[in-house]
Short mmCIF file of C-alpha atoms in Angstrom, two decimals:
data_model
loop_
_atom_site.label_atom_id
_atom_site.label_comp_id
_atom_site.label_asym_id
_atom_site.label_seq_id
_atom_site.Cartn_x
_atom_site.Cartn_y
_atom_site.Cartn_z
CA MET F 1 0.00 0.00 0.00
CA ALA F 2 1.35 3.46 -0.90
CA GLN F 3 2.19 5.86 1.92
CA GLN F 4 -0.12 8.81 1.35
CA HIS F 5 -0.54 12.30 2.75
CA PHE F 6 -3.51 12.12 5.17
CA ASP F 7 -3.17 8.40 5.92
CA ARG F 8 -4.69 7.57 9.29
CA LEU F 9 -2.72 5.50 11.79
CA THR F 10 -4.04 2.01 12.48
CA ALA F 11 -5.07 1.23 16.04
CA LEU F 12 -1.89 -0.81 16.52
CA ASP F 13 0.33 2.01 15.28
CA ALA F 14 -1.52 4.51 17.47
CA SER F 15 -1.14 2.25 20.50
CA PHE F 16 2.62 2.84 20.41
CA LEU F 17 1.97 6.57 20.66
CA HIS F 18 -0.46 6.15 23.56
CA GLN F 19 1.97 3.90 25.40
CA GLU F 20 4.90 6.32 25.16
CA HIS F 21 5.95 7.94 28.43
CA PRO F 22 8.95 10.10 29.39
CA ASP F 23 10.55 6.95 30.82
CA SER F 24 9.42 4.46 28.16
CA HIS F 25 10.32 5.42 24.62
CA MET F 26 8.57 3.67 21.75
CA HIS F 27 11.28 3.91 19.10
CA VAL F 28 13.18 0.98 17.61
CA GLY F 29 16.18 0.72 15.35
CA ALA F 30 19.56 -0.87 14.80
CA LEU F 31 23.29 -0.47 15.13
CA ALA F 32 24.90 -1.29 11.76
CA ARG F 33 28.68 -1.66 11.36
CA PHE F 34 30.35 -1.17 7.97
CA GLU F 35 33.80 -1.78 6.62
CA GLY F 36 35.71 1.48 6.19
CA PRO F 37 36.67 4.03 5.25
CA PRO F 38 33.48 6.02 5.85
CA PRO F 39 32.02 7.89 2.88
CA PRO F 40 32.02 11.69 2.97
CA PHE F 41 28.98 12.82 4.95
CA ASP F 42 27.63 14.91 2.07
CA GLU F 43 27.82 11.82 -0.15
CA LEU F 44 25.74 9.87 2.37
CA LEU F 45 23.19 12.68 2.49
CA ASP F 46 22.95 12.78 -1.31
CA SER F 47 22.50 9.00 -1.46
CA LEU F 48 19.60 9.17 1.00
CA ARG F 49 18.10 12.24 -0.64
CA MET F 50 17.94 10.39 -3.98
CA ARG F 51 15.92 7.55 -2.40
CA LEU F 52 13.50 9.36 -0.11
CA HIS F 53 10.74 9.27 -2.73
CA LEU F 54 10.71 5.46 -2.23
CA VAL F 55 9.68 5.89 1.42
CA PRO F 56 7.32 8.90 1.58
CA ARG F 57 6.62 8.31 5.29
CA TYR F 58 10.14 9.53 6.07
CA ARG F 59 9.02 13.04 5.02
CA GLN F 60 5.72 12.97 6.92
CA ARG F 61 4.86 13.96 10.49
CA LEU F 62 1.93 13.32 12.76
CA GLN F 63 -1.12 15.53 13.00
CA VAL F 64 -3.81 14.93 15.63
CA PRO F 65 -7.41 15.75 14.59
CA PRO F 66 -9.15 18.18 16.95
CA ALA F 67 -11.77 17.28 19.53
CA GLY F 68 -10.75 13.62 19.73
CA THR F 69 -12.45 12.85 16.42
CA GLY F 70 -10.05 10.11 15.38
CA ARG F 71 -6.59 8.64 15.38
CA PRO F 72 -3.62 10.77 14.26
CA LEU F 73 -2.91 11.33 10.57
CA TRP F 74 0.31 11.34 8.57
CA ILE F 75 0.82 14.61 6.71
CA ASP F 76 3.68 15.90 4.57
CA ASP F 77 6.08 17.98 6.67
CA PRO F 78 6.35 21.40 4.98
CA ALA F 79 9.56 22.13 6.93
CA PHE F 80 11.25 18.79 6.20
CA ASN F 81 15.04 19.07 6.51
CA LEU F 82 17.11 15.96 5.80
CA GLU F 83 20.12 17.41 7.65
CA TYR F 84 18.06 17.48 10.87
CA HIS F 85 17.35 13.75 10.68
CA VAL F 86 20.76 12.53 9.46
CA ARG F 87 23.48 13.39 11.96
CA HIS F 88 27.24 13.09 11.95
CA THR F 89 29.45 12.30 14.94
CA ALA F 90 32.70 10.58 15.85
CA LEU F 91 33.93 8.56 18.81
CA PRO F 92 36.85 9.94 20.83
CA GLY F 93 39.98 7.80 20.85
CA PRO F 94 40.45 4.91 20.93
CA GLY F 95 37.01 4.37 19.33
CA SER F 96 36.28 1.06 21.04
CA GLU F 97 33.15 -1.07 20.74
CA ARG F 98 32.33 -0.20 24.36
CA GLN F 99 32.27 3.49 23.42
CA LEU F 100 30.04 2.75 20.42
CA LEU F 101 27.59 0.82 22.59
CA ARG F 102 27.52 3.65 25.14
CA LEU F 103 26.71 6.12 22.35
CA THR F 104 23.91 3.85 21.11
CA GLY F 105 22.45 3.73 24.61
CA ARG F 106 22.53 7.53 24.87
CA ILE F 107 20.88 8.00 21.46
CA PHE F 108 18.07 5.61 22.42
CA SER F 109 17.60 7.45 25.73
CA GLN F 110 16.16 10.48 23.90
CA GLN F 111 12.60 10.65 22.64
CA LEU F 112 11.86 11.61 19.06
CA ASP F 113 10.30 15.01 18.38
CA ARG F 114 6.59 14.48 17.62
CA ALA F 115 6.53 17.72 15.63
CA ARG F 116 8.86 16.22 12.98
CA PRO F 117 9.05 12.97 10.98
CA LEU F 118 9.73 10.26 13.55
CA TRP F 119 13.20 9.02 12.60
CA GLU F 120 16.92 9.73 12.95
CA LEU F 121 20.06 8.28 11.38
CA TRP F 122 23.48 8.80 12.98
CA MET F 123 26.73 8.28 11.05
CA VAL F 124 29.55 7.45 13.49
CA GLU F 125 33.22 7.70 12.56
CA GLY F 126 36.38 7.13 14.60
CA LEU F 127 35.96 3.37 15.16
CA ASP F 128 39.16 1.61 16.12
CA ASP F 129 38.84 -0.91 13.26
CA GLY F 130 38.83 1.84 10.63
CA GLY F 131 35.17 1.26 9.74
CA PHE F 132 32.09 3.30 10.54
CA ALA F 133 28.64 2.75 11.96
CA LEU F 134 25.08 3.86 11.25
CA ILE F 135 22.66 4.04 14.17
CA SER F 136 19.06 4.13 12.96
CA LYS F 137 16.09 5.09 15.10
CA ALA F 138 12.40 5.28 14.15
CA HIS F 139 9.18 5.37 16.13
CA HIS F 140 7.35 2.05 16.38
CA ALA F 141 4.17 3.83 15.22
CA MET F 142 5.92 4.21 11.88
CA ILE F 143 7.72 0.92 11.40
CA ASP F 144 7.95 -2.65 12.65
CA GLY F 145 10.87 -5.02 12.38
CA ILE F 146 9.82 -6.74 9.16
CA ALA F 147 9.02 -3.42 7.49
CA GLY F 148 12.41 -2.18 8.67
CA VAL F 149 14.12 -4.98 6.79
CA ASP F 150 12.23 -3.98 3.63
CA ILE F 151 13.27 -0.35 4.09
CA ALA F 152 16.91 -1.40 4.53
CA GLN F 153 16.73 -3.16 1.19
CA VAL F 154 15.40 0.05 -0.36
CA MET F 155 17.93 2.36 1.27
CA PHE F 156 20.94 0.10 0.73
CA ASP F 157 22.49 -1.45 -2.37
CA LEU F 158 22.76 -5.14 -3.28
CA SER F 159 26.26 -4.76 -4.75
CA PRO F 160 29.30 -2.54 -4.15
CA VAL F 161 28.27 -0.49 -7.19
CA PRO F 162 25.45 1.89 -6.17
CA ALA F 163 22.23 1.16 -8.02
CA GLU F 164 20.73 3.57 -10.50
CA ILE F 165 17.57 4.98 -8.95
CA ASP F 166 14.64 6.19 -11.03
CA HIS F 167 13.54 9.65 -9.97
CA PRO F 168 10.23 11.46 -10.33
CA ASP F 169 10.19 14.05 -13.09
CA GLU F 170 9.55 16.82 -10.58
CA ALA F 171 11.19 17.58 -7.23
CA TRP F 172 9.20 16.66 -4.13
CA GLN F 173 6.80 19.28 -2.91
CA PRO F 174 4.86 18.79 0.33
CA ALA F 175 1.09 18.73 0.10
CA PRO F 176 -0.51 21.88 1.56
CA GLU F 177 -0.72 21.83 5.35
CA PRO F 178 -4.33 21.02 6.32
CA SER F 179 -6.51 23.60 8.03
CA SER F 180 -8.31 22.90 11.31
CA ALA F 181 -11.54 22.40 9.37
CA GLN F 182 -9.87 19.83 7.09
CA LEU F 183 -8.44 17.99 10.07
CA LEU F 184 -11.83 17.93 11.76
CA ALA F 185 -13.39 16.65 8.54
CA ALA F 186 -10.73 13.96 8.22
CA GLY F 187 -11.44 12.81 11.76
CA MET F 188 -15.16 12.67 11.09
CA VAL F 189 -14.56 10.73 7.86
CA GLY F 190 -12.56 8.21 9.87
CA LEU F 191 -15.41 7.78 12.33
CA LEU F 192 -17.90 7.37 9.47
CA ARG F 193 -15.67 4.76 7.82
CA THR F 194 -15.61 2.90 11.12
CA SER F 195 -19.40 2.84 11.25
CA LEU F 196 -19.65 1.85 7.57
CA HIS F 197 -17.14 -0.95 8.04
CA GLY F 198 -19.18 -2.29 10.93
CA ALA F 199 -22.33 -2.17 8.83
CA LEU F 200 -20.62 -3.97 5.93
CA ARG F 201 -19.40 -6.68 8.30
CA ALA F 202 -22.94 -7.12 9.55
CA THR F 203 -24.26 -7.35 5.97
CA GLY F 204 -21.61 -9.95 5.15
CA ALA F 205 -22.65 -11.97 8.17
CA LEU F 206 -26.26 -11.99 6.94
CA ARG F 207 -25.17 -13.19 3.50
CA ASP F 208 -22.96 -16.00 4.80
CA PRO F 209 -24.00 -16.81 8.38
CA GLY F 210 -22.01 -20.08 8.43
CA ALA F 211 -18.68 -18.37 7.71
CA ALA F 212 -19.56 -15.56 10.10
CA LEU F 213 -20.36 -18.04 12.86
CA HIS F 214 -17.07 -19.90 12.30
CA ALA F 215 -15.09 -16.65 12.39
CA ALA F 216 -16.93 -15.52 15.52
CA ARG F 217 -16.24 -18.85 17.23
CA GLU F 218 -12.52 -18.65 16.41
CA ALA F 219 -12.37 -15.04 17.59
CA ALA F 220 -14.14 -15.91 20.85
CA GLU F 221 -11.73 -18.79 21.50
CA GLY F 222 -8.76 -16.52 20.78
CA LEU F 223 -10.04 -13.78 23.05
CA GLY F 224 -10.73 -16.37 25.74
CA GLU F 225 -7.11 -17.52 25.64
CA ILE F 226 -5.90 -13.94 25.96
CA VAL F 227 -8.24 -13.33 28.92
CA TRP F 228 -6.91 -16.53 30.51
CA ALA F 229 -3.35 -15.26 30.08
CA GLY F 230 -4.35 -12.00 31.77
CA LEU F 231 -5.88 -13.87 34.70
CA ASN F 232 -2.65 -15.88 35.11
CA PRO F 233 -0.12 -13.07 35.41
CA ALA F 234 3.58 -13.25 34.68
CA PRO F 235 5.66 -13.70 37.85
CA ASP F 236 7.30 -10.85 39.73
CA THR F 237 10.99 -10.61 38.82
CA PRO F 238 13.81 -8.05 38.91
CA LEU F 239 12.97 -7.45 35.24
CA ASN F 240 9.71 -5.75 36.17
CA VAL F 241 10.50 -2.63 38.13
CA PRO F 242 9.98 1.10 37.54
CA ILE F 243 12.40 2.35 34.89
CA GLY F 244 13.89 5.72 33.97
CA PRO F 245 14.62 7.36 30.61
CA HIS F 246 18.25 6.26 30.29
CA ARG F 247 19.40 3.11 28.50
CA ARG F 248 22.25 0.63 28.33
CA TYR F 249 22.93 -1.37 25.18
CA GLU F 250 24.84 -4.63 24.74
CA VAL F 251 25.33 -6.90 21.73
CA VAL F 252 26.00 -10.60 21.21
CA PRO F 253 27.19 -11.65 17.72
CA THR F 254 26.44 -15.30 16.88
CA ASP F 255 26.16 -17.50 13.77
CA LEU F 256 22.83 -18.55 12.27
CA ASP F 257 24.34 -21.96 11.47
CA ASP F 258 24.72 -22.67 15.20
CA PHE F 259 20.98 -22.25 15.71
CA LYS F 260 20.27 -24.41 12.67
CA THR F 261 22.64 -27.09 13.98
CA VAL F 262 20.69 -27.28 17.24
CA LYS F 263 17.35 -27.20 15.42
CA ASN F 264 18.39 -29.98 13.05
CA ALA F 265 19.69 -32.12 15.90
CA PHE F 266 16.74 -31.79 18.27
CA GLY F 267 13.79 -30.59 16.17
CA GLY F 268 11.64 -27.49 16.41
CA THR F 269 12.39 -24.14 14.82
CA VAL F 270 15.18 -21.59 14.96
CA ASN F 271 12.88 -19.42 17.07
CA ASP F 272 12.46 -22.30 19.56
CA VAL F 273 16.23 -22.44 19.91
CA VAL F 274 16.37 -18.67 20.39
CA LEU F 275 13.84 -18.82 23.24
CA ALA F 276 15.66 -21.76 24.83
CA VAL F 277 18.96 -19.86 24.67
CA VAL F 278 17.34 -16.77 26.21
CA SER F 279 15.77 -18.97 28.92
CA GLY F 280 19.14 -20.43 29.82
CA ALA F 281 20.75 -16.99 29.90
CA LEU F 282 18.05 -15.49 32.11
CA ARG F 283 18.32 -18.47 34.46
CA GLU F 284 22.03 -17.74 34.95
CA TRP F 285 21.40 -14.01 35.34
CA LEU F 286 18.73 -14.62 37.98
CA HIS F 287 21.14 -16.87 39.86
CA ALA F 288 23.77 -14.12 39.68
CA ARG F 289 21.15 -11.87 41.30
CA SER F 290 20.58 -14.54 44.00
CA VAL F 291 17.03 -15.17 42.74
CA ARG F 292 15.80 -18.76 43.11
CA THR F 293 14.37 -20.25 39.91
CA GLU F 294 12.66 -23.42 41.19
CA GLY F 295 9.12 -23.44 39.81
CA LEU F 296 9.73 -20.15 37.99
CA GLU F 297 8.62 -19.70 34.40
CA LEU F 298 9.00 -16.27 32.82
CA ARG F 299 6.85 -15.06 29.97
CA ALA F 300 8.16 -13.38 26.85
CA LEU F 301 6.10 -11.18 24.58
CA VAL F 302 6.96 -12.66 21.18
CA PRO F 303 5.76 -10.50 18.26
CA VAL F 304 4.72 -12.56 15.23
CA SER F 305 4.59 -10.91 11.82
CA ILE F 306 1.31 -11.20 9.91
CA ARG F 307 2.75 -9.13 7.05
CA GLY F 308 1.93 -10.58 3.67
CA ALA F 309 3.65 -10.17 0.31
CA GLN F 310 1.15 -7.43 -0.52
CA ASP F 311 2.50 -5.42 2.44
CA ARG F 312 6.11 -5.52 1.30
CA GLY F 313 7.74 -2.09 1.51
CA ALA F 314 4.82 -0.59 3.45
CA LEU F 315 5.49 1.04 6.77
CA GLY F 316 3.32 0.67 9.85
CA ASN F 317 2.83 -2.45 11.96
CA ARG F 318 1.44 -5.83 10.90
CA ILE F 319 2.14 -7.92 13.98
CA ALA F 320 0.30 -10.07 16.50
CA ALA F 321 1.74 -10.74 19.93
CA MET F 322 2.01 -14.19 21.53
CA ARG F 323 3.16 -14.86 25.07
CA GLY F 324 5.84 -17.52 24.97
CA PRO F 325 7.21 -19.34 28.02
CA LEU F 326 10.81 -19.04 29.23
CA PRO F 327 11.26 -22.09 31.50
CA VAL F 328 14.09 -20.84 33.70
CA TYR F 329 13.17 -23.53 36.25
CA ILE F 330 14.69 -26.25 34.03
CA GLU F 331 18.39 -26.91 34.58
CA ASP F 332 19.06 -29.31 31.70
CA PRO F 333 19.43 -27.37 28.41
CA LEU F 334 17.87 -30.12 26.25
CA GLU F 335 14.88 -30.46 28.52
CA ARG F 336 14.58 -26.68 28.47
CA LEU F 337 14.58 -26.70 24.66
CA ALA F 338 12.02 -29.51 24.60
CA ALA F 339 9.75 -27.57 26.96
CA VAL F 340 9.98 -24.43 24.83
CA ARG F 341 9.31 -26.40 21.65
CA ALA F 342 6.25 -28.14 23.12
CA ALA F 343 4.86 -24.88 24.49
CA MET F 344 5.39 -22.97 21.24
CA ASP F 345 3.79 -25.79 19.24
CA GLY F 346 0.81 -25.48 21.57
CA LEU F 347 0.64 -21.72 21.06
CA LYS F 348 0.71 -22.12 17.28
CA GLU F 349 -2.20 -24.56 17.52
CA SER F 350 -4.05 -22.27 19.94
CA LYS F 351 -6.11 -19.25 18.97
CA GLN F 352 -3.88 -16.78 20.83
CA ALA F 353 -2.58 -15.09 17.66
CA VAL F 354 -6.14 -15.00 16.27
CA GLY F 355 -7.29 -13.34 19.48
CA ALA F 356 -4.52 -10.75 19.26
CA GLU F 357 -5.53 -9.90 15.70
CA VAL F 358 -9.18 -9.67 16.73
CA LEU F 359 -8.25 -7.27 19.51
CA ALA F 360 -6.29 -5.16 17.04
CA SER F 361 -9.21 -5.05 14.60
CA VAL F 362 -11.66 -4.18 17.40
CA GLN F 363 -9.37 -1.37 18.51
CA ASN F 364 -9.45 -0.03 14.95
CA PHE F 365 -13.08 0.89 15.63
CA ALA F 366 -12.55 2.27 19.15
CA PRO F 367 -12.58 5.95 20.14
CA PRO F 368 -9.12 7.36 20.96
CA THR F 369 -9.80 7.39 24.73
CA VAL F 370 -10.71 3.68 24.72
CA LEU F 371 -7.72 2.94 22.51
CA ALA F 372 -5.37 4.66 24.99
CA ARG F 373 -6.65 2.44 27.81
CA ALA F 374 -6.39 -0.70 25.66
CA SER F 375 -2.79 0.10 24.73
CA ARG F 376 -1.83 0.20 28.41
CA LEU F 377 -3.31 -3.28 28.84
CA ASN F 378 -1.33 -4.59 25.85
CA PHE F 379 1.97 -3.76 27.60
CA SER F 380 0.97 -4.66 31.16
CA THR F 381 3.50 -6.49 33.34
CA ARG F 382 0.64 -8.90 34.10
CA LEU F 383 1.06 -10.32 30.61
CA PHE F 384 4.83 -10.64 30.14
CA ASN F 385 8.23 -10.11 31.78
CA LEU F 386 10.20 -8.97 28.77
CA LEU F 387 10.05 -8.52 25.01
CA VAL F 388 11.90 -11.10 22.88
CA THR F 389 11.63 -10.35 19.17
CA ASN F 390 13.32 -12.27 16.36
CA VAL F 391 13.41 -10.56 12.96
CA PRO F 392 14.55 -12.47 9.85
CA GLY F 393 16.89 -10.33 7.79
CA PRO F 394 18.40 -10.67 4.32
CA GLN F 395 20.83 -13.54 3.83
CA PHE F 396 23.04 -11.67 1.40
CA PRO F 397 25.39 -8.71 1.86
CA LEU F 398 24.16 -5.13 1.69
CA TYR F 399 26.22 -2.06 0.82
CA ILE F 400 26.12 1.67 1.16
CA ARG F 401 28.29 3.78 -1.14
CA GLY F 402 30.37 0.66 -1.89
CA ARG F 403 31.00 -0.19 1.78
CA GLU F 404 29.76 -3.61 2.93
CA LEU F 405 27.45 -3.93 5.90
CA ARG F 406 29.44 -6.26 8.16
CA ALA F 407 26.99 -6.72 11.03
CA VAL F 408 23.65 -5.38 12.21
CA PHE F 409 22.33 -5.46 15.79
CA PRO F 410 18.66 -4.61 16.40
CA VAL F 411 17.35 -2.32 19.14
CA ALA F 412 13.89 -2.94 20.64
CA PHE F 413 12.01 -0.77 23.16
CA LEU F 414 11.20 -0.88 26.88
CA PRO F 415 7.54 -0.57 27.93
CA ARG F 416 6.88 0.85 31.38
CA ASP F 417 8.09 -1.35 34.24
CA HIS F 418 10.13 -3.55 31.88
CA ALA F 419 13.88 -3.28 32.40
CA LEU F 420 15.13 -5.49 29.55
CA ALA F 421 14.23 -6.18 25.91
CA ILE F 422 16.05 -8.66 23.68
CA ALA F 423 15.95 -8.27 19.91
CA ILE F 424 17.51 -10.73 17.48
CA MET F 425 18.12 -10.29 13.76
CA SER F 426 19.63 -12.62 11.19
CA TYR F 427 21.74 -11.15 8.42
CA ASN F 428 24.05 -12.82 5.88
CA GLY F 429 24.71 -15.93 7.98
CA GLN F 430 24.78 -14.07 11.30
CA MET F 431 22.28 -14.19 14.17
CA ASN F 432 22.90 -11.08 16.24
CA PHE F 433 21.39 -10.15 19.60
CA GLY F 434 20.79 -6.58 20.76
CA LEU F 435 20.03 -6.14 24.47
CA LEU F 436 18.39 -2.89 25.57
CA GLY F 437 18.25 -2.31 29.31
CA ASP F 438 17.24 0.39 31.73
CA TYR F 439 20.41 2.19 32.85
CA ASP F 440 19.72 1.93 36.59
CA ALA F 441 17.86 -1.39 36.74
CA MET F 442 20.30 -3.32 34.48
CA PRO F 443 23.88 -2.39 35.45
CA ASP F 444 24.71 -6.08 34.90
CA ILE F 445 23.31 -6.33 31.36
CA ASP F 446 26.71 -7.71 30.31
CA VAL F 447 26.00 -10.75 32.50
CA VAL F 448 22.95 -11.51 30.34
CA ALA F 449 25.05 -11.07 27.18
CA ASP F 450 27.76 -13.45 28.43
CA ALA F 451 25.11 -15.95 29.50
CA ILE F 452 23.53 -15.91 26.01
CA GLU F 453 26.90 -16.89 24.52
CA ALA F 454 27.33 -19.65 27.11
CA SER F 455 23.75 -20.94 26.73
CA LEU F 456 24.11 -21.22 22.95
CA ALA F 457 27.55 -22.84 23.18
CA GLU F 458 26.12 -25.46 25.55
CA LEU F 459 23.38 -26.43 23.10
CA VAL F 460 25.75 -26.45 20.12
CA ALA F 461 28.12 -28.77 21.98
CA LEU F 462 25.24 -31.13 22.79
CA ALA F 463 24.16 -31.11 19.14
CA GLN F 464 27.45 -32.65 17.99
CA PRO F 465 26.97 -36.33 17.02
CA GLU F 466 29.35 -37.64 19.69
CA SER F 467 27.52 -35.65 22.40
CA ARG F 468 23.94 -36.26 21.31
CA PRO F 469 21.86 -38.23 23.83
CA GLU F 470 20.59 -41.61 22.68
CA GLY F 471 17.17 -41.27 21.06
CA GLY F 472 17.58 -37.57 20.30
CA SER F 473 15.78 -34.81 22.19
CA ASN F 474 14.02 -35.45 25.46
CA GLY F 475 10.44 -34.45 24.76
CA ARG F 476 9.48 -34.09 28.44
CA ALA F 477 10.07 -31.11 30.69
CA ALA F 478 12.08 -31.58 33.84
CA SER F 479 10.43 -32.21 37.16
CA GLY F 480 9.75 -29.17 39.27
CA ALA F 481 7.54 -27.52 36.64
CA PRO F 482 5.74 -24.35 37.76
CA ALA F 483 2.38 -24.58 39.39
CA GLY F 484 -0.38 -24.97 36.84
CA ALA F 485 1.90 -26.43 34.13
CA ALA F 486 0.53 -29.38 32.24
CA PRO F 487 2.19 -32.72 33.00
CA GLY F 488 4.63 -34.02 30.39
#
């Protein structure tokens, strides 16, 4: 779908605006490291300027209709200035990775200006390896992880030779800024469309009552599972404490082949292995904090893309959220993996994702005040302990101005009272973790990073033929499962 002047935010996109708080920023992004030397800054600006027509949303800002008549609209920014959004800095000597990570944490500690297009790109020179970095940052109301991968493939080149880009015949001119009356009318049109959509759904139900009844039954089952999850809250942990505005950032580079080796040896999916690795790491971190893990199962909010091929290149969010278990009570890594695999298989067969999509569609027809309350429920600590998001990236090298992208580390966001978020992205044979933590609540975020490396290495070692247990994976969870868990 084209990104148009006067597009209205979906309920899901608007929920990220409603959820934002001075201490919980709703932007996401990535730290990308390139081989050097860095291109001249003006050359980078020109390269981006030549491609902005491919992503019109990058030149649009938010406008809120008056009198609460509807969700915010995207409008062309008449004062758009590329130099404001693309920034140039350098690390002081020696230009270490630790300094780069500290800079990333500081950049993600600052909210985006709602009066401007909701993105920034920082070019960082002075790295000790002679390369350079790009730190990208965009509001979640504008972009999700999968859309971000599409945008990267638009903004970057597929070969060291920059691609020839077709340009419009005329230079970009912003659409006229809407008047208050136009904004009010746009809000009213949105409300009328909501009513019309509801009427059309009702008409469709009358024409095909069997299909409508089946859809309603599935939706009810899905909503029931989500209500059940809300009535069985996530446990209290050191991950769920009040947070401030400042952030720490840590990275863990790994190989995608290691995750595939474990998957091929013991079954399941790469995402199952990711959750098992995270479970093992959090178990060790909790022990380092002197927290007992017997009977303790954490819950991860695991976003699942429902973006189809028709949505390729479109911004905005097309995701449903599932709550996946992190069985930190299990000591044995293979039993932990088996428990994650069984639980995730159950979630896929359940109606939880259907229920999440139903909630999103219902919120599309809700007044802004109701939507604001619903968004707070979506990110409640009752539902999950931390965000764990795994984004599949391109499995081929990308370039900018002839410089190869060597590694990319994603950055997620921290909802209120959530001190840690773990984002994972695959790229060109890599599987890289980005850990975002609250500055005060997670001074030991490096312990989690080290434990992720150790947890993965343990599973990879067990996946070697000489180490593999007889009969393959143990399909039963260890004893000492949390209260309420189903028997193996």
